[in-house]
């Protein structure tokens, strides 16, 4: 019972936020009477959502988008975490690598779309590349700051307790000490990657939530556009909450 | 206590601090002399307390003995071997406890034993006996952030003593604790030290703490630090801080120390009471 109440307290605000958005949305429709092609009612959008779910189209789109974000995010993690650990521990590497990162970081994932098409064609890899760009930097920067914010006394304790090689110290102290911050980076990156699917799926996609939205726009079905937006929002919150639960388990209470 | 801990292996070692000095060279500024060459021989089994005003270089000296920092003059020898890096044979207790928050109490105590590749069964027995020694047997699976400061420092003591080092270095280990917890931990440290016969080098700013624990006290001058007073304390343990002898020694050290603190501020000695 206490557990349920605790759970509800977490979901409650989202429930109220959802209701408020629907309320305002409905009020705008009632007051301004826009044509349904410009702003459909919440009910019409819900109906479209239901139709898309029944036809299986929505599940296909969700699956397509999720697997793209997931592969790009994993790829980014595999590359960015080791680079971040290296940058955080090695001054010389940092001096060379940091300016490179800082030059690339302000370039939006959107800007990479033309090159993504040229380099990877219109297949899956181009889309994954665009999301990769969106997920890479949050993971890298958080890994670097995770390593740099380790209390030096932890390193000393590790060294005097028998971590006599850098590798031992790295595995036994540096990595676990930086882990909570690295996880924050992974969570933020999944969020930015998820937000970038629209951009990624502008690259000649035939499925995915981004496709649902851009296709809806082309055929003037704003209910489909809104349905896609709702799904992206709700799934984003759900995925983030999964990360939060994991993050709490791995946050050693120190930060 | 079980006899998993082979006391015969633990022979306390002496520390020879041979004209150890430390200069810092800030990238933009004049070199700073943190420590004037210090000569100090610490006998095996001795409990040495180093007192001095803050910034006198006493922690620098300890860090050089630990191997965390390199001396810019002289060298530290332990059993004839030059110290150039940290070693598990010289345990360290930090003021900030330095427990690993990703490990529970038992895993923290076990950490050094694992690095020493002590077999699992033996390891478990050693950890158990040391957790009992510091009274934390019921907290072995607790996470460290659920512990009070005193309990954290007990874990740190167990973690250091269980690897059976020949030297224990302590950098103001009880400085962050309240008075009651501090005096309890001082007594626990004393009984562990008496049982295991280690060489201890303790850095403290508390004259009373030094007098309760140490059988030799060194007072350092303000920066750049050098040794001003080197005194052997023959009072029997446990020491009564209200006894006349205790009070006399305390007053003597305090007056030396007060002069130094005043010098470091460039003013007349203020009246100081024992803390």
mmCIF file of N, CA, C and O in Angstrom, chain B residues 188-249:
data_model
loop_
_atom_site.group_PDB
_atom_site.id
_atom_site.type_symbol
_atom_site.label_atom_id
_atom_site.label_comp_id
_atom_site.label_asym_id
_atom_site.label_seq_id
_atom_site.Cartn_x
_atom_site.Cartn_y
_atom_site.Cartn_z
ATOM 1 N N UNK B 188 39.541 3.343 21.287
ATOM 2 C CA UNK B 188 39.536 2.143 20.442
ATOM 3 C C UNK B 188 40.844 2.022 19.676
ATOM 4 O O UNK B 188 41.424 0.937 19.582
ATOM 5 N N UNK B 189 41.312 3.154 19.160
ATOM 6 C CA UNK B 189 42.582 3.150 18.420
ATOM 7 C C UNK B 189 43.717 2.684 19.333
ATOM 8 O O UNK B 189 44.545 1.855 18.951
ATOM 9 N N UNK B 190 43.712 3.201 20.580
ATOM 10 C CA UNK B 190 44.759 2.817 21.525
ATOM 11 C C UNK B 190 44.763 1.317 21.768
ATOM 12 O O UNK B 190 45.818 0.671 21.756
ATOM 13 N N UNK B 191 43.574 0.750 21.962
ATOM 14 C CA UNK B 191 43.560 -0.676 22.280
ATOM 15 C C UNK B 191 43.964 -1.512 21.066
ATOM 16 O O UNK B 191 44.643 -2.525 21.205
ATOM 17 N N UNK B 192 43.587 -1.063 19.863
ATOM 18 C CA UNK B 192 44.021 -1.796 18.666
ATOM 19 C C UNK B 192 45.541 -1.687 18.511
ATOM 20 O O UNK B 192 46.233 -2.666 18.248
ATOM 21 N N UNK B 193 46.031 -0.477 18.732
ATOM 22 C CA UNK B 193 47.476 -0.266 18.585
ATOM 23 C C UNK B 193 48.258 -1.117 19.579
ATOM 24 O O UNK B 193 49.273 -1.724 19.247
ATOM 25 N N UNK B 194 47.745 -1.171 20.830
ATOM 26 C CA UNK B 194 48.450 -1.958 21.847
ATOM 27 C C UNK B 194 48.414 -3.439 21.515
ATOM 28 O O UNK B 194 49.361 -4.170 21.762
ATOM 29 N N UNK B 195 47.302 -3.880 20.898
ATOM 30 C CA UNK B 195 47.202 -5.294 20.569
ATOM 31 C C UNK B 195 48.076 -5.672 19.376
ATOM 32 O O UNK B 195 48.683 -6.729 19.344
ATOM 33 N N UNK B 196 48.136 -4.784 18.376
ATOM 34 C CA UNK B 196 48.808 -5.163 17.140
ATOM 35 C C UNK B 196 50.203 -4.575 16.962
ATOM 36 O O UNK B 196 50.885 -4.888 15.985
ATOM 37 N N UNK B 197 50.616 -3.706 17.883
ATOM 38 C CA UNK B 197 51.983 -3.185 17.866
ATOM 39 C C UNK B 197 52.425 -2.658 16.511
ATOM 40 O O UNK B 197 53.257 -3.240 15.824
ATOM 41 N N UNK B 198 51.808 -1.574 16.107
ATOM 42 C CA UNK B 198 52.194 -0.937 14.848
ATOM 43 C C UNK B 198 52.981 0.329 15.152
ATOM 44 O O UNK B 198 52.835 0.915 16.224
ATOM 45 N N UNK B 199 53.758 0.770 14.178
ATOM 46 C CA UNK B 199 54.331 2.102 14.251
ATOM 47 C C UNK B 199 53.249 3.053 13.756
ATOM 48 O O UNK B 199 52.672 2.826 12.703
ATOM 49 N N UNK B 200 52.971 4.080 14.534
ATOM 50 C CA UNK B 200 51.924 5.011 14.115
ATOM 51 C C UNK B 200 52.499 6.413 13.994
ATOM 52 O O UNK B 200 53.276 6.856 14.845
ATOM 53 N N UNK B 201 52.145 7.094 12.913
ATOM 54 C CA UNK B 201 52.481 8.506 12.779
ATOM 55 C C UNK B 201 51.162 9.246 12.617
ATOM 56 O O UNK B 201 50.443 9.040 11.657
ATOM 57 N N UNK B 202 50.857 10.061 13.630
ATOM 58 C CA UNK B 202 49.563 10.735 13.670
ATOM 59 C C UNK B 202 49.752 12.242 13.524
ATOM 60 O O UNK B 202 50.553 12.841 14.231
ATOM 61 N N UNK B 203 49.017 12.835 12.597
ATOM 62 C CA UNK B 203 49.017 14.292 12.461
ATOM 63 C C UNK B 203 47.780 14.808 13.188
ATOM 64 O O UNK B 203 46.683 14.288 12.997
ATOM 65 N N UNK B 204 47.961 15.791 14.044
ATOM 66 C CA UNK B 204 46.802 16.329 14.754
ATOM 67 C C UNK B 204 47.044 17.791 15.072
ATOM 68 O O UNK B 204 48.169 18.279 15.026
ATOM 69 N N UNK B 205 45.956 18.517 15.322
ATOM 70 C CA UNK B 205 46.134 19.883 15.806
ATOM 71 C C UNK B 205 45.708 19.974 17.260
ATOM 72 O O UNK B 205 45.678 21.029 17.843
ATOM 73 N N UNK B 206 45.338 18.806 17.832
ATOM 74 C CA UNK B 206 44.870 18.792 19.207
ATOM 75 C C UNK B 206 45.958 18.281 20.149
ATOM 76 O O UNK B 206 46.408 17.136 20.046
ATOM 77 N N UNK B 207 46.398 19.144 21.050
ATOM 78 C CA UNK B 207 47.429 18.765 22.014
ATOM 79 C C UNK B 207 46.916 17.628 22.890
ATOM 80 O O UNK B 207 47.632 16.670 23.204
ATOM 81 N N UNK B 208 45.651 17.737 23.262
ATOM 82 C CA UNK B 208 45.080 16.722 24.132
ATOM 83 C C UNK B 208 45.077 15.351 23.451
ATOM 84 O O UNK B 208 45.448 14.343 24.047
ATOM 85 N N UNK B 209 44.693 15.336 22.175
ATOM 86 C CA UNK B 209 44.682 14.079 21.444
ATOM 87 C C UNK B 209 46.071 13.468 21.394
ATOM 88 O O UNK B 209 46.257 12.267 21.609
ATOM 89 N N UNK B 210 47.059 14.316 21.123
ATOM 90 C CA UNK B 210 48.441 13.836 21.066
ATOM 91 C C UNK B 210 48.851 13.225 22.406
ATOM 92 O O UNK B 210 49.458 12.153 22.461
ATOM 93 N N UNK B 211 48.464 13.892 23.493
ATOM 94 C CA UNK B 211 48.873 13.421 24.820
ATOM 95 C C UNK B 211 48.110 12.168 25.258
ATOM 96 O O UNK B 211 48.615 11.356 26.021
ATOM 97 N N UNK B 212 46.890 12.014 24.801
ATOM 98 C CA UNK B 212 46.118 10.824 25.137
ATOM 99 C C UNK B 212 46.688 9.603 24.416
ATOM 100 O O UNK B 212 46.738 8.505 24.955
ATOM 101 N N UNK B 213 47.184 9.823 23.178
ATOM 102 C CA UNK B 213 47.536 8.681 22.334
ATOM 103 C C UNK B 213 49.028 8.381 22.249
ATOM 104 O O UNK B 213 49.438 7.223 22.303
ATOM 105 N N UNK B 214 49.848 9.408 22.111
ATOM 106 C CA UNK B 214 51.203 9.170 21.617
ATOM 107 C C UNK B 214 52.210 8.926 22.727
ATOM 108 O O UNK B 214 52.040 9.391 23.852
ATOM 109 N N UNK B 215 53.270 8.174 22.410
ATOM 110 C CA UNK B 215 54.366 8.109 23.372
ATOM 111 C C UNK B 215 55.539 8.986 22.959
ATOM 112 O O UNK B 215 56.570 9.031 23.599
ATOM 113 N N UNK B 216 55.332 9.690 21.842
ATOM 114 C CA UNK B 216 56.312 10.715 21.472
ATOM 115 C C UNK B 216 55.583 11.825 20.718
ATOM 116 O O UNK B 216 54.725 11.533 19.888
ATOM 117 N N UNK B 217 55.916 13.063 21.049
ATOM 118 C CA UNK B 217 55.221 14.191 20.419
ATOM 119 C C UNK B 217 56.243 15.145 19.816
ATOM 120 O O UNK B 217 57.244 15.478 20.456
ATOM 121 N N UNK B 218 55.976 15.530 18.580
ATOM 122 C CA UNK B 218 56.835 16.476 17.889
ATOM 123 C C UNK B 218 56.011 17.719 17.576
ATOM 124 O O UNK B 218 54.910 17.609 17.055
ATOM 125 N N UNK B 219 56.539 18.890 17.944
ATOM 126 C CA UNK B 219 55.843 20.134 17.615
ATOM 127 C C UNK B 219 56.577 20.806 16.465
ATOM 128 O O UNK B 219 57.801 20.928 16.493
ATOM 129 N N UNK B 220 55.835 21.200 15.444
ATOM 130 C CA UNK B 220 56.458 21.853 14.294
ATOM 131 C C UNK B 220 56.198 23.346 14.306
ATOM 132 O O UNK B 220 55.205 23.811 14.846
ATOM 133 N N UNK B 221 57.096 24.079 13.676
ATOM 134 C CA UNK B 221 56.950 25.539 13.603
ATOM 135 C C UNK B 221 56.009 25.885 12.461
ATOM 136 O O UNK B 221 55.690 25.053 11.627
ATOM 137 N N UNK B 222 55.610 27.164 12.431
ATOM 138 C CA UNK B 222 54.786 27.604 11.308
ATOM 139 C C UNK B 222 55.639 27.621 10.043
ATOM 140 O O UNK B 222 56.860 27.530 10.088
ATOM 141 N N UNK B 223 54.966 27.734 8.914
ATOM 142 C CA UNK B 223 55.584 27.598 7.603
ATOM 143 C C UNK B 223 56.800 28.492 7.412
ATOM 144 O O UNK B 223 56.733 29.655 7.726
ATOM 145 N N UNK B 224 57.903 28.047 6.846
ATOM 146 C CA UNK B 224 58.132 26.653 6.475
ATOM 147 C C UNK B 224 58.413 25.786 7.706
ATOM 148 O O UNK B 224 59.186 26.176 8.583
ATOM 149 N N UNK B 225 57.778 24.639 7.755
ATOM 150 C CA UNK B 225 57.833 23.832 8.967
ATOM 151 C C UNK B 225 59.191 23.231 9.255
ATOM 152 O O UNK B 225 59.933 22.842 8.368
ATOM 153 N N UNK B 226 59.541 23.249 10.534
ATOM 154 C CA UNK B 226 60.674 22.435 10.995
ATOM 155 C C UNK B 226 60.350 22.021 12.420
ATOM 156 O O UNK B 226 59.385 22.520 13.016
ATOM 157 N N UNK B 227 61.138 21.091 12.974
ATOM 158 C CA UNK B 227 60.778 20.567 14.290
ATOM 159 C C UNK B 227 61.261 21.504 15.386
ATOM 160 O O UNK B 227 62.417 21.920 15.410
ATOM 161 N N UNK B 228 60.357 21.856 16.274
ATOM 162 C CA UNK B 228 60.678 22.803 17.325
ATOM 163 C C UNK B 228 60.862 22.101 18.658
ATOM 164 O O UNK B 228 61.684 22.479 19.473
ATOM 165 N N UNK B 229 60.054 21.055 18.869
ATOM 166 C CA UNK B 229 60.092 20.367 20.150
ATOM 167 C C UNK B 229 59.907 18.876 19.879
ATOM 168 O O UNK B 229 59.085 18.482 19.050
ATOM 169 N N UNK B 230 60.701 18.055 20.543
ATOM 170 C CA UNK B 230 60.591 16.606 20.354
ATOM 171 C C UNK B 230 60.576 15.999 21.749
ATOM 172 O O UNK B 230 61.562 16.058 22.471
ATOM 173 N N UNK B 231 59.435 15.455 22.153
ATOM 174 C CA UNK B 231 59.285 15.066 23.550
ATOM 175 C C UNK B 231 58.773 13.636 23.680
ATOM 176 O O UNK B 231 57.916 13.197 22.919
ATOM 177 N N UNK B 232 59.348 12.894 24.602
ATOM 178 C CA UNK B 232 58.873 11.545 24.868
ATOM 179 C C UNK B 232 57.840 11.613 25.986
ATOM 180 O O UNK B 232 58.044 12.331 26.976
ATOM 181 N N UNK B 233 56.731 10.912 25.821
ATOM 182 C CA UNK B 233 55.685 10.931 26.841
ATOM 183 C C UNK B 233 55.662 9.566 27.523
ATOM 184 O O UNK B 233 55.347 8.560 26.902
ATOM 185 N N UNK B 234 56.059 9.563 28.810
ATOM 186 C CA UNK B 234 56.163 8.288 29.516
ATOM 187 C C UNK B 234 54.932 7.922 30.316
ATOM 188 O O UNK B 234 54.901 6.874 30.956
ATOM 189 N N UNK B 235 53.918 8.768 30.300
ATOM 190 C CA UNK B 235 52.736 8.492 31.121
ATOM 191 C C UNK B 235 52.121 7.147 30.733
ATOM 192 O O UNK B 235 52.056 6.813 29.557
ATOM 193 N N UNK B 236 51.701 6.347 31.742
ATOM 194 C CA UNK B 236 51.096 5.047 31.429
ATOM 195 C C UNK B 236 49.705 5.214 30.814
ATOM 196 O O UNK B 236 49.027 6.206 31.058
ATOM 197 N N UNK B 237 49.316 4.236 29.971
ATOM 198 C CA UNK B 237 47.974 4.204 29.378
ATOM 199 C C UNK B 237 47.038 3.472 30.317
ATOM 200 O O UNK B 237 47.472 2.543 30.996
ATOM 201 N N UNK B 238 45.747 3.727 30.351
ATOM 202 C CA UNK B 238 45.090 4.867 29.720
ATOM 203 C C UNK B 238 45.393 6.148 30.469
ATOM 204 O O UNK B 238 45.523 6.129 31.692
ATOM 205 N N UNK B 239 45.506 7.235 29.737
ATOM 206 C CA UNK B 239 45.955 8.474 30.360
ATOM 207 C C UNK B 239 44.791 9.309 30.870
ATOM 208 O O UNK B 239 43.765 9.415 30.219
ATOM 209 N N UNK B 240 45.019 9.881 32.005
ATOM 210 C CA UNK B 240 43.983 10.695 32.636
ATOM 211 C C UNK B 240 44.261 12.163 32.309
ATOM 212 O O UNK B 240 45.237 12.739 32.782
ATOM 213 N N UNK B 241 43.387 12.730 31.499
ATOM 214 C CA UNK B 241 43.651 14.097 31.050
ATOM 215 C C UNK B 241 43.496 15.110 32.185
ATOM 216 O O UNK B 241 43.782 16.287 32.022
ATOM 217 N N UNK B 242 43.038 14.618 33.347
ATOM 218 C CA UNK B 242 42.899 15.550 34.474
ATOM 219 C C UNK B 242 44.056 15.448 35.457
ATOM 220 O O UNK B 242 44.128 16.215 36.423
ATOM 221 N N UNK B 243 44.974 14.495 35.176
ATOM 222 C CA UNK B 243 46.078 14.334 36.110
ATOM 223 C C UNK B 243 47.057 15.507 36.001
ATOM 224 O O UNK B 243 47.123 16.186 34.970
ATOM 225 N N UNK B 244 47.818 15.720 37.077
ATOM 226 C CA UNK B 244 48.737 16.855 37.122
ATOM 227 C C UNK B 244 49.810 16.737 36.043
ATOM 228 O O UNK B 244 50.151 17.717 35.373
ATOM 229 N N UNK B 245 50.356 15.514 35.846
ATOM 230 C CA UNK B 245 51.421 15.334 34.856
ATOM 231 C C UNK B 245 50.919 15.674 33.456
ATOM 232 O O UNK B 245 51.604 16.324 32.671
ATOM 233 N N UNK B 246 49.716 15.169 33.169
ATOM 234 C CA UNK B 246 49.096 15.425 31.872
ATOM 235 C C UNK B 246 48.978 16.926 31.648
ATOM 236 O O UNK B 246 49.380 17.467 30.620
ATOM 237 N N UNK B 247 48.462 17.605 32.687
ATOM 238 C CA UNK B 247 48.233 19.051 32.590
ATOM 239 C C UNK B 247 49.532 19.825 32.370
ATOM 240 O O UNK B 247 49.582 20.769 31.592
ATOM 241 N N UNK B 248 50.587 19.375 33.066
ATOM 242 C CA UNK B 248 51.872 20.061 32.938
ATOM 243 C C UNK B 248 52.396 19.956 31.503
ATOM 244 O O UNK B 248 52.805 20.950 30.896
ATOM 245 N N UNK B 249 52.353 18.703 30.962
ATOM 246 C CA UNK B 249 52.837 18.507 29.597
ATOM 247 C C UNK B 249 51.994 19.301 28.604
ATOM 248 O O UNK B 249 52.504 19.918 27.671
#
